[in-house]
């Protein structure tokens, strides 16, 4: 490995990176995802790394910068996606070298932790803790939903002028949710690349009151659901009821059932469904960050509910066809 170089990616590397991603994963999802992630506002080319051997790209790593919530405060974090190694060079330390350099750079830039979904037998060797988050849903009984069509509700596309309201609604529902990823100041954050996924503003008497993002035919399980305030909740729930398929099970809202907003603003009885994934991992980049250390220890001990990660719309590229 003495001849291998780890360096920042440049635009001239894009074709080689796409080839490695395609060969490593056996599909075009990761090459397309990588390209889309390069367009995020916080994208940092210093955290987009290639492993090069004799002028050929043999590996690639991308750390995507985010601002996340932890104990109600904003902290800087990076999400790993993807890490790819050319099949001929796998199990020869290329991925380890990429991770080491990526962690070093992210730590130097002040990021508090890295997170990912990945193989739970591989990444712990690089310092990752498993079972740190997973699937989090707030369950509302169909009996507690407003009668379908009970509110005067219309939908329209998301517009740039909606961004302040969208951010305010996000703050309302996720301000105290551990690991929640703050949205970037871009309309791209609120639109999906997948044709089957609808992203709409809901209006009541001409006033925007909610935002819903869901896969067509699955409105009972939206990707994101935000109501302006407690008065708007019935209208936003009514929308789910009117678009849900017949005989649907209880709607599953992408909200944290332990959050202050759900307890104080939802206004209807609810249950919770928290599923921890072994593949959901966190690695500290700042060993002195007390809030992160406490979160990891408490979740591992089962004394704290897992946080909630809602991946940005770019990660829906697999559904874009």
mmCIF file of C-alpha atoms in Angstrom, residues 18-311:
data_model
loop_
_atom_site.group_PDB
_atom_site.id
_atom_site.type_symbol
_atom_site.label_atom_id
_atom_site.label_comp_id
_atom_site.label_asym_id
_atom_site.label_seq_id
_atom_site.Cartn_x
_atom_site.Cartn_y
_atom_site.Cartn_z
ATOM 1 C CA UNK A 18 -18.573 6.691 -10.739
ATOM 2 C CA UNK A 19 -16.878 3.583 -12.122
ATOM 3 C CA UNK A 20 -15.610 2.496 -8.702
ATOM 4 C CA UNK A 21 -19.010 3.089 -7.095
ATOM 5 C CA UNK A 22 -20.776 1.105 -9.820
ATOM 6 C CA UNK A 23 -18.347 -1.813 -9.598
ATOM 7 C CA UNK A 24 -18.328 -1.885 -5.805
ATOM 8 C CA UNK A 25 -22.109 -1.821 -5.402
ATOM 9 C CA UNK A 26 -23.167 -3.477 -8.640
ATOM 10 C CA UNK A 27 -25.643 -0.742 -9.528
ATOM 11 C CA UNK A 28 -25.909 2.885 -10.627
ATOM 12 C CA UNK A 29 -27.625 4.035 -7.439
ATOM 13 C CA UNK A 30 -24.421 5.053 -5.654
ATOM 14 C CA UNK A 31 -22.879 6.893 -8.653
ATOM 15 C CA UNK A 32 -26.082 8.898 -9.034
ATOM 16 C CA UNK A 33 -26.398 9.482 -5.281
ATOM 17 C CA UNK A 34 -22.814 10.735 -5.096
ATOM 18 C CA UNK A 35 -23.403 13.200 -7.899
ATOM 19 C CA UNK A 36 -26.574 14.542 -6.289
ATOM 20 C CA UNK A 37 -24.900 14.907 -2.885
ATOM 21 C CA UNK A 38 -22.176 17.074 -4.429
ATOM 22 C CA UNK A 39 -24.858 19.718 -4.984
ATOM 23 C CA UNK A 40 -25.763 20.117 -1.317
ATOM 24 C CA UNK A 41 -25.128 23.554 0.164
ATOM 25 C CA UNK A 42 -22.734 22.205 2.811
ATOM 26 C CA UNK A 43 -20.832 19.852 0.484
ATOM 27 C CA UNK A 44 -17.106 20.022 1.271
ATOM 28 C CA UNK A 45 -14.657 18.706 -1.375
ATOM 29 C CA UNK A 46 -12.088 18.184 1.399
ATOM 30 C CA UNK A 47 -14.344 15.403 2.707
ATOM 31 C CA UNK A 48 -14.807 13.769 -0.699
ATOM 32 C CA UNK A 49 -11.781 11.476 -0.919
ATOM 33 C CA UNK A 50 -10.296 9.173 -3.521
ATOM 34 C CA UNK A 51 -7.760 6.390 -3.081
ATOM 35 C CA UNK A 52 -5.418 6.384 -6.060
ATOM 36 C CA UNK A 53 -2.904 3.756 -7.145
ATOM 37 C CA UNK A 54 -0.604 4.403 -10.118
ATOM 38 C CA UNK A 55 -2.973 7.050 -11.448
ATOM 39 C CA UNK A 56 -6.077 4.850 -11.139
ATOM 40 C CA UNK A 57 -8.892 5.489 -8.675
ATOM 41 C CA UNK A 58 -9.427 2.346 -6.616
ATOM 42 C CA UNK A 59 -11.513 3.689 -3.743
ATOM 43 C CA UNK A 60 -13.826 6.506 -2.756
ATOM 44 C CA UNK A 61 -15.294 7.955 0.435
ATOM 45 C CA UNK A 62 -17.766 10.794 0.921
ATOM 46 C CA UNK A 63 -18.539 12.431 4.243
ATOM 47 C CA UNK A 64 -21.621 14.638 3.862
ATOM 48 C CA UNK A 65 -21.671 17.610 6.276
ATOM 49 C CA UNK A 66 -24.781 18.181 8.375
ATOM 50 C CA UNK A 67 -25.915 20.198 11.351
ATOM 51 C CA UNK A 68 -27.706 17.924 13.806
ATOM 52 C CA UNK A 69 -29.455 18.309 17.139
ATOM 53 C CA UNK A 70 -28.150 16.830 20.360
ATOM 54 C CA UNK A 71 -29.597 17.735 23.747
ATOM 55 C CA UNK A 72 -31.468 20.547 22.022
ATOM 56 C CA UNK A 73 -28.272 22.126 20.688
ATOM 57 C CA UNK A 74 -26.908 22.308 17.143
ATOM 58 C CA UNK A 75 -23.772 20.248 16.516
ATOM 59 C CA UNK A 76 -21.822 19.561 13.350
ATOM 60 C CA UNK A 77 -21.831 15.985 12.082
ATOM 61 C CA UNK A 78 -20.897 14.084 8.939
ATOM 62 C CA UNK A 79 -22.779 11.239 7.308
ATOM 63 C CA UNK A 80 -20.781 8.548 5.521
ATOM 64 C CA UNK A 81 -22.247 7.603 2.160
ATOM 65 C CA UNK A 82 -20.789 5.998 0.195
ATOM 66 C CA UNK A 83 -17.564 4.140 0.943
ATOM 67 C CA UNK A 84 -16.556 2.154 -2.136
ATOM 68 C CA UNK A 85 -13.515 0.068 -3.060
ATOM 69 C CA UNK A 86 -12.850 -1.472 -6.473
ATOM 70 C CA UNK A 87 -13.549 -5.240 -6.232
ATOM 71 C CA UNK A 88 -9.949 -6.083 -7.178
ATOM 72 C CA UNK A 89 -8.702 -4.027 -4.227
ATOM 73 C CA UNK A 90 -11.153 -5.054 -1.529
ATOM 74 C CA UNK A 91 -9.897 -6.559 1.753
ATOM 75 C CA UNK A 92 -6.499 -4.925 1.241
ATOM 76 C CA UNK A 93 -6.844 -1.973 3.597
ATOM 77 C CA UNK A 94 -8.092 0.635 1.121
ATOM 78 C CA UNK A 95 -11.339 1.275 2.993
ATOM 79 C CA UNK A 96 -9.492 1.531 6.295
ATOM 80 C CA UNK A 97 -7.101 4.125 4.899
ATOM 81 C CA UNK A 98 -9.973 6.165 3.483
ATOM 82 C CA UNK A 99 -11.822 6.066 6.797
ATOM 83 C CA UNK A 100 -8.748 7.069 8.777
ATOM 84 C CA UNK A 101 -8.078 10.079 6.571
ATOM 85 C CA UNK A 102 -11.745 11.050 6.446
ATOM 86 C CA UNK A 103 -12.066 10.901 10.223
ATOM 87 C CA UNK A 104 -8.886 12.936 10.647
ATOM 88 C CA UNK A 105 -10.061 15.674 8.293
ATOM 89 C CA UNK A 106 -13.563 15.840 9.736
ATOM 90 C CA UNK A 107 -12.201 16.059 13.283
ATOM 91 C CA UNK A 108 -9.817 18.852 12.293
ATOM 92 C CA UNK A 109 -12.755 20.772 10.826
ATOM 93 C CA UNK A 110 -14.625 20.564 14.125
ATOM 94 C CA UNK A 111 -17.228 17.920 13.396
ATOM 95 C CA UNK A 112 -18.481 16.187 16.529
ATOM 96 C CA UNK A 113 -19.421 12.771 15.156
ATOM 97 C CA UNK A 114 -19.790 10.639 12.045
ATOM 98 C CA UNK A 115 -22.825 8.458 11.426
ATOM 99 C CA UNK A 116 -23.842 5.836 8.887
ATOM 100 C CA UNK A 117 -25.888 2.804 7.977
ATOM 101 C CA UNK A 118 -23.513 -0.050 7.242
ATOM 102 C CA UNK A 119 -22.160 -3.498 7.993
ATOM 103 C CA UNK A 120 -22.122 -3.996 11.757
ATOM 104 C CA UNK A 121 -19.120 -6.331 11.594
ATOM 105 C CA UNK A 122 -16.910 -3.927 9.625
ATOM 106 C CA UNK A 123 -17.361 -0.393 10.880
ATOM 107 C CA UNK A 124 -16.962 -1.086 14.630
ATOM 108 C CA UNK A 125 -13.308 -1.836 13.823
ATOM 109 C CA UNK A 126 -13.053 1.828 12.821
ATOM 110 C CA UNK A 127 -14.523 3.045 16.104
ATOM 111 C CA UNK A 128 -18.243 3.039 15.300
ATOM 112 C CA UNK A 129 -20.882 2.191 17.906
ATOM 113 C CA UNK A 130 -23.790 0.072 16.658
ATOM 114 C CA UNK A 131 -27.484 0.364 17.621
ATOM 115 C CA UNK A 132 -27.362 4.173 17.923
ATOM 116 C CA UNK A 133 -30.546 5.025 16.006
ATOM 117 C CA UNK A 134 -33.072 3.347 13.712
ATOM 118 C CA UNK A 135 -36.739 3.740 12.827
ATOM 119 C CA UNK A 136 -38.868 6.109 14.917
ATOM 120 C CA UNK A 137 -42.608 6.596 14.380
ATOM 121 C CA UNK A 138 -45.562 8.145 16.159
ATOM 122 C CA UNK A 139 -48.658 5.986 15.645
ATOM 123 C CA UNK A 140 -52.112 7.556 15.441
ATOM 124 C CA UNK A 141 -55.211 5.376 15.576
ATOM 125 C CA UNK A 142 -57.522 5.685 12.550
ATOM 126 C CA UNK A 143 -60.362 6.255 15.035
ATOM 127 C CA UNK A 144 -58.671 9.455 16.168
ATOM 128 C CA UNK A 145 -58.213 10.930 12.692
ATOM 129 C CA UNK A 146 -60.622 13.636 11.533
ATOM 130 C CA UNK A 147 -63.336 12.319 9.200
ATOM 131 C CA UNK A 148 -62.044 12.274 5.617
ATOM 132 C CA UNK A 149 -62.899 15.523 3.874
ATOM 133 C CA UNK A 150 -63.776 17.256 7.149
ATOM 134 C CA UNK A 151 -61.543 20.255 6.482
ATOM 135 C CA UNK A 152 -61.320 22.707 3.611
ATOM 136 C CA UNK A 153 -57.858 21.745 2.392
ATOM 137 C CA UNK A 154 -55.995 22.295 -0.864
ATOM 138 C CA UNK A 155 -52.495 21.345 -1.971
ATOM 139 C CA UNK A 156 -49.916 23.119 -4.100
ATOM 140 C CA UNK A 157 -46.231 22.730 -5.038
ATOM 141 C CA UNK A 158 -43.486 23.924 -2.721
ATOM 142 C CA UNK A 159 -42.147 27.394 -3.575
ATOM 143 C CA UNK A 160 -39.033 29.305 -2.551
ATOM 144 C CA UNK A 161 -41.173 31.716 -0.528
ATOM 145 C CA UNK A 162 -42.183 28.772 1.663
ATOM 146 C CA UNK A 163 -38.656 28.205 3.003
ATOM 147 C CA UNK A 164 -38.989 30.367 6.166
ATOM 148 C CA UNK A 165 -42.251 28.655 7.103
ATOM 149 C CA UNK A 166 -40.846 25.204 6.360
ATOM 150 C CA UNK A 167 -37.838 25.843 8.585
ATOM 151 C CA UNK A 168 -40.084 27.203 11.337
ATOM 152 C CA UNK A 169 -42.308 24.121 11.157
ATOM 153 C CA UNK A 170 -39.247 21.877 11.294
ATOM 154 C CA UNK A 171 -38.073 23.713 14.431
ATOM 155 C CA UNK A 172 -41.497 23.262 15.985
ATOM 156 C CA UNK A 173 -41.437 19.480 15.647
ATOM 157 C CA UNK A 174 -37.723 18.603 15.819
ATOM 158 C CA UNK A 175 -35.992 21.218 17.996
ATOM 159 C CA UNK A 176 -35.368 18.765 20.849
ATOM 160 C CA UNK A 177 -35.009 15.541 18.841
ATOM 161 C CA UNK A 178 -31.570 13.953 19.169
ATOM 162 C CA UNK A 179 -29.752 13.384 15.844
ATOM 163 C CA UNK A 180 -32.389 15.288 13.815
ATOM 164 C CA UNK A 181 -30.699 16.790 10.736
ATOM 165 C CA UNK A 182 -31.370 20.496 10.271
ATOM 166 C CA UNK A 183 -32.611 21.330 6.757
ATOM 167 C CA UNK A 184 -30.405 23.402 4.495
ATOM 168 C CA UNK A 185 -31.625 26.762 3.212
ATOM 169 C CA UNK A 186 -32.537 25.435 -0.225
ATOM 170 C CA UNK A 187 -35.738 24.371 -1.934
ATOM 171 C CA UNK A 188 -33.883 21.205 -2.968
ATOM 172 C CA UNK A 189 -34.216 20.100 0.660
ATOM 173 C CA UNK A 190 -37.983 19.897 0.281
ATOM 174 C CA UNK A 191 -38.356 18.226 -3.138
ATOM 175 C CA UNK A 192 -37.742 14.565 -3.901
ATOM 176 C CA UNK A 193 -35.923 13.278 -7.008
ATOM 177 C CA UNK A 194 -38.303 10.309 -7.037
ATOM 178 C CA UNK A 195 -41.314 10.686 -9.311
ATOM 179 C CA UNK A 196 -43.395 8.496 -7.027
ATOM 180 C CA UNK A 197 -42.816 10.748 -4.011
ATOM 181 C CA UNK A 198 -45.030 13.808 -3.657
ATOM 182 C CA UNK A 199 -43.908 16.949 -1.820
ATOM 183 C CA UNK A 200 -46.749 19.404 -1.220
ATOM 184 C CA UNK A 201 -47.760 22.439 0.778
ATOM 185 C CA UNK A 202 -51.248 22.169 2.261
ATOM 186 C CA UNK A 203 -53.356 25.316 2.379
ATOM 187 C CA UNK A 204 -56.495 26.066 4.339
ATOM 188 C CA UNK A 205 -58.491 29.066 3.142
ATOM 189 C CA UNK A 206 -55.466 30.255 1.194
ATOM 190 C CA UNK A 207 -53.022 30.019 4.112
ATOM 191 C CA UNK A 208 -50.214 27.415 4.189
ATOM 192 C CA UNK A 209 -50.730 25.196 7.208
ATOM 193 C CA UNK A 210 -48.661 22.044 6.599
ATOM 194 C CA UNK A 211 -46.102 20.205 4.491
ATOM 195 C CA UNK A 212 -46.267 16.529 3.554
ATOM 196 C CA UNK A 213 -43.820 14.330 1.636
ATOM 197 C CA UNK A 214 -44.985 10.812 0.870
ATOM 198 C CA UNK A 215 -44.841 8.030 -1.678
ATOM 199 C CA UNK A 216 -47.980 7.818 -3.778
ATOM 200 C CA UNK A 217 -50.283 5.169 -2.389
ATOM 201 C CA UNK A 218 -48.573 5.326 1.009
ATOM 202 C CA UNK A 219 -49.817 8.571 2.506
ATOM 203 C CA UNK A 220 -50.399 6.707 5.773
ATOM 204 C CA UNK A 221 -46.601 6.482 6.174
ATOM 205 C CA UNK A 222 -45.138 9.824 5.009
ATOM 206 C CA UNK A 223 -41.431 10.548 4.769
ATOM 207 C CA UNK A 224 -41.971 13.942 6.413
ATOM 208 C CA UNK A 225 -45.047 15.553 7.962
ATOM 209 C CA UNK A 226 -45.081 19.058 9.418
ATOM 210 C CA UNK A 227 -48.001 21.122 10.716
ATOM 211 C CA UNK A 228 -47.707 24.868 11.343
ATOM 212 C CA UNK A 229 -49.164 24.660 14.853
ATOM 213 C CA UNK A 230 -51.625 22.667 16.931
ATOM 214 C CA UNK A 231 -54.575 24.274 15.121
ATOM 215 C CA UNK A 232 -53.235 22.976 11.794
ATOM 216 C CA UNK A 233 -52.816 19.392 13.018
ATOM 217 C CA UNK A 234 -56.400 18.276 12.227
ATOM 218 C CA UNK A 235 -56.095 19.506 8.636
ATOM 219 C CA UNK A 236 -52.713 17.834 8.150
ATOM 220 C CA UNK A 237 -54.008 14.564 9.608
ATOM 221 C CA UNK A 238 -57.116 14.828 7.452
ATOM 222 C CA UNK A 239 -54.916 14.960 4.370
ATOM 223 C CA UNK A 240 -53.370 11.621 5.327
ATOM 224 C CA UNK A 241 -56.806 10.132 5.902
ATOM 225 C CA UNK A 242 -58.082 11.239 2.498
ATOM 226 C CA UNK A 243 -55.044 9.918 0.617
ATOM 227 C CA UNK A 244 -54.483 6.681 2.520
ATOM 228 C CA UNK A 245 -55.477 3.419 0.795
ATOM 229 C CA UNK A 246 -58.604 1.628 1.966
ATOM 230 C CA UNK A 247 -58.147 -0.615 4.968
ATOM 231 C CA UNK A 248 -54.866 1.008 5.939
ATOM 232 C CA UNK A 249 -53.328 0.329 9.297
ATOM 233 C CA UNK A 250 -52.786 3.116 11.818
ATOM 234 C CA UNK A 251 -50.941 6.068 10.263
ATOM 235 C CA UNK A 252 -47.247 6.198 11.168
ATOM 236 C CA UNK A 253 -46.038 9.783 11.469
ATOM 237 C CA UNK A 254 -42.297 10.502 11.082
ATOM 238 C CA UNK A 255 -42.203 12.329 14.409
ATOM 239 C CA UNK A 256 -40.438 11.402 17.622
ATOM 240 C CA UNK A 257 -43.084 10.321 20.150
ATOM 241 C CA UNK A 258 -40.893 11.450 23.065
ATOM 242 C CA UNK A 259 -40.516 14.997 21.702
ATOM 243 C CA UNK A 260 -42.080 17.990 23.393
ATOM 244 C CA UNK A 261 -44.017 18.935 20.250
ATOM 245 C CA UNK A 262 -45.723 15.561 19.879
ATOM 246 C CA UNK A 263 -46.729 15.551 23.530
ATOM 247 C CA UNK A 264 -47.984 19.143 23.531
ATOM 248 C CA UNK A 265 -49.171 19.871 19.993
ATOM 249 C CA UNK A 266 -50.412 16.687 18.332
ATOM 250 C CA UNK A 267 -53.689 16.836 20.207
ATOM 251 C CA UNK A 268 -54.760 13.226 19.605
ATOM 252 C CA UNK A 269 -53.910 9.970 21.396
ATOM 253 C CA UNK A 270 -50.807 8.327 19.995
ATOM 254 C CA UNK A 271 -48.525 5.366 20.383
ATOM 255 C CA UNK A 272 -44.901 4.842 19.506
ATOM 256 C CA UNK A 273 -42.804 2.446 17.469
ATOM 257 C CA UNK A 274 -39.044 2.623 17.995
ATOM 258 C CA UNK A 275 -36.883 0.050 16.246
ATOM 259 C CA UNK A 276 -33.141 0.034 16.852
ATOM 260 C CA UNK A 277 -30.911 -1.051 13.967
ATOM 261 C CA UNK A 278 -27.517 -2.669 14.459
ATOM 262 C CA UNK A 279 -26.464 -1.022 11.182
ATOM 263 C CA UNK A 280 -27.180 2.474 12.550
ATOM 264 C CA UNK A 281 -23.832 3.643 13.883
ATOM 265 C CA UNK A 282 -22.082 6.667 15.351
ATOM 266 C CA UNK A 283 -18.367 7.361 15.747
ATOM 267 C CA UNK A 284 -17.163 10.202 17.994
ATOM 268 C CA UNK A 285 -14.803 12.662 16.317
ATOM 269 C CA UNK A 286 -14.526 14.883 19.396
ATOM 270 C CA UNK A 287 -13.706 12.677 22.367
ATOM 271 C CA UNK A 288 -14.297 15.580 24.729
ATOM 272 C CA UNK A 289 -17.883 16.235 23.681
ATOM 273 C CA UNK A 290 -19.839 15.400 26.822
ATOM 274 C CA UNK A 291 -23.329 15.442 25.289
ATOM 275 C CA UNK A 292 -22.322 12.935 22.609
ATOM 276 C CA UNK A 293 -20.578 10.632 25.081
ATOM 277 C CA UNK A 294 -23.663 10.707 27.297
ATOM 278 C CA UNK A 295 -25.979 9.950 24.386
ATOM 279 C CA UNK A 296 -23.896 6.953 23.274
ATOM 280 C CA UNK A 297 -23.628 5.564 26.805
ATOM 281 C CA UNK A 298 -27.306 6.052 27.629
ATOM 282 C CA UNK A 299 -28.600 4.552 24.373
ATOM 283 C CA UNK A 300 -26.241 1.591 24.730
ATOM 284 C CA UNK A 301 -27.509 1.049 28.273
ATOM 285 C CA UNK A 302 -31.138 1.274 27.171
ATOM 286 C CA UNK A 303 -31.870 4.233 29.457
ATOM 287 C CA UNK A 304 -32.466 6.742 26.662
ATOM 288 C CA UNK A 305 -34.636 6.627 23.570
ATOM 289 C CA UNK A 306 -32.781 6.530 20.274
ATOM 290 C CA UNK A 307 -32.588 9.712 18.250
ATOM 291 C CA UNK A 308 -34.202 10.162 14.869
ATOM 292 C CA UNK A 309 -32.452 10.558 11.522
ATOM 293 C CA UNK A 310 -34.596 11.554 8.544
ATOM 294 C CA UNK A 311 -32.292 11.286 5.550
#
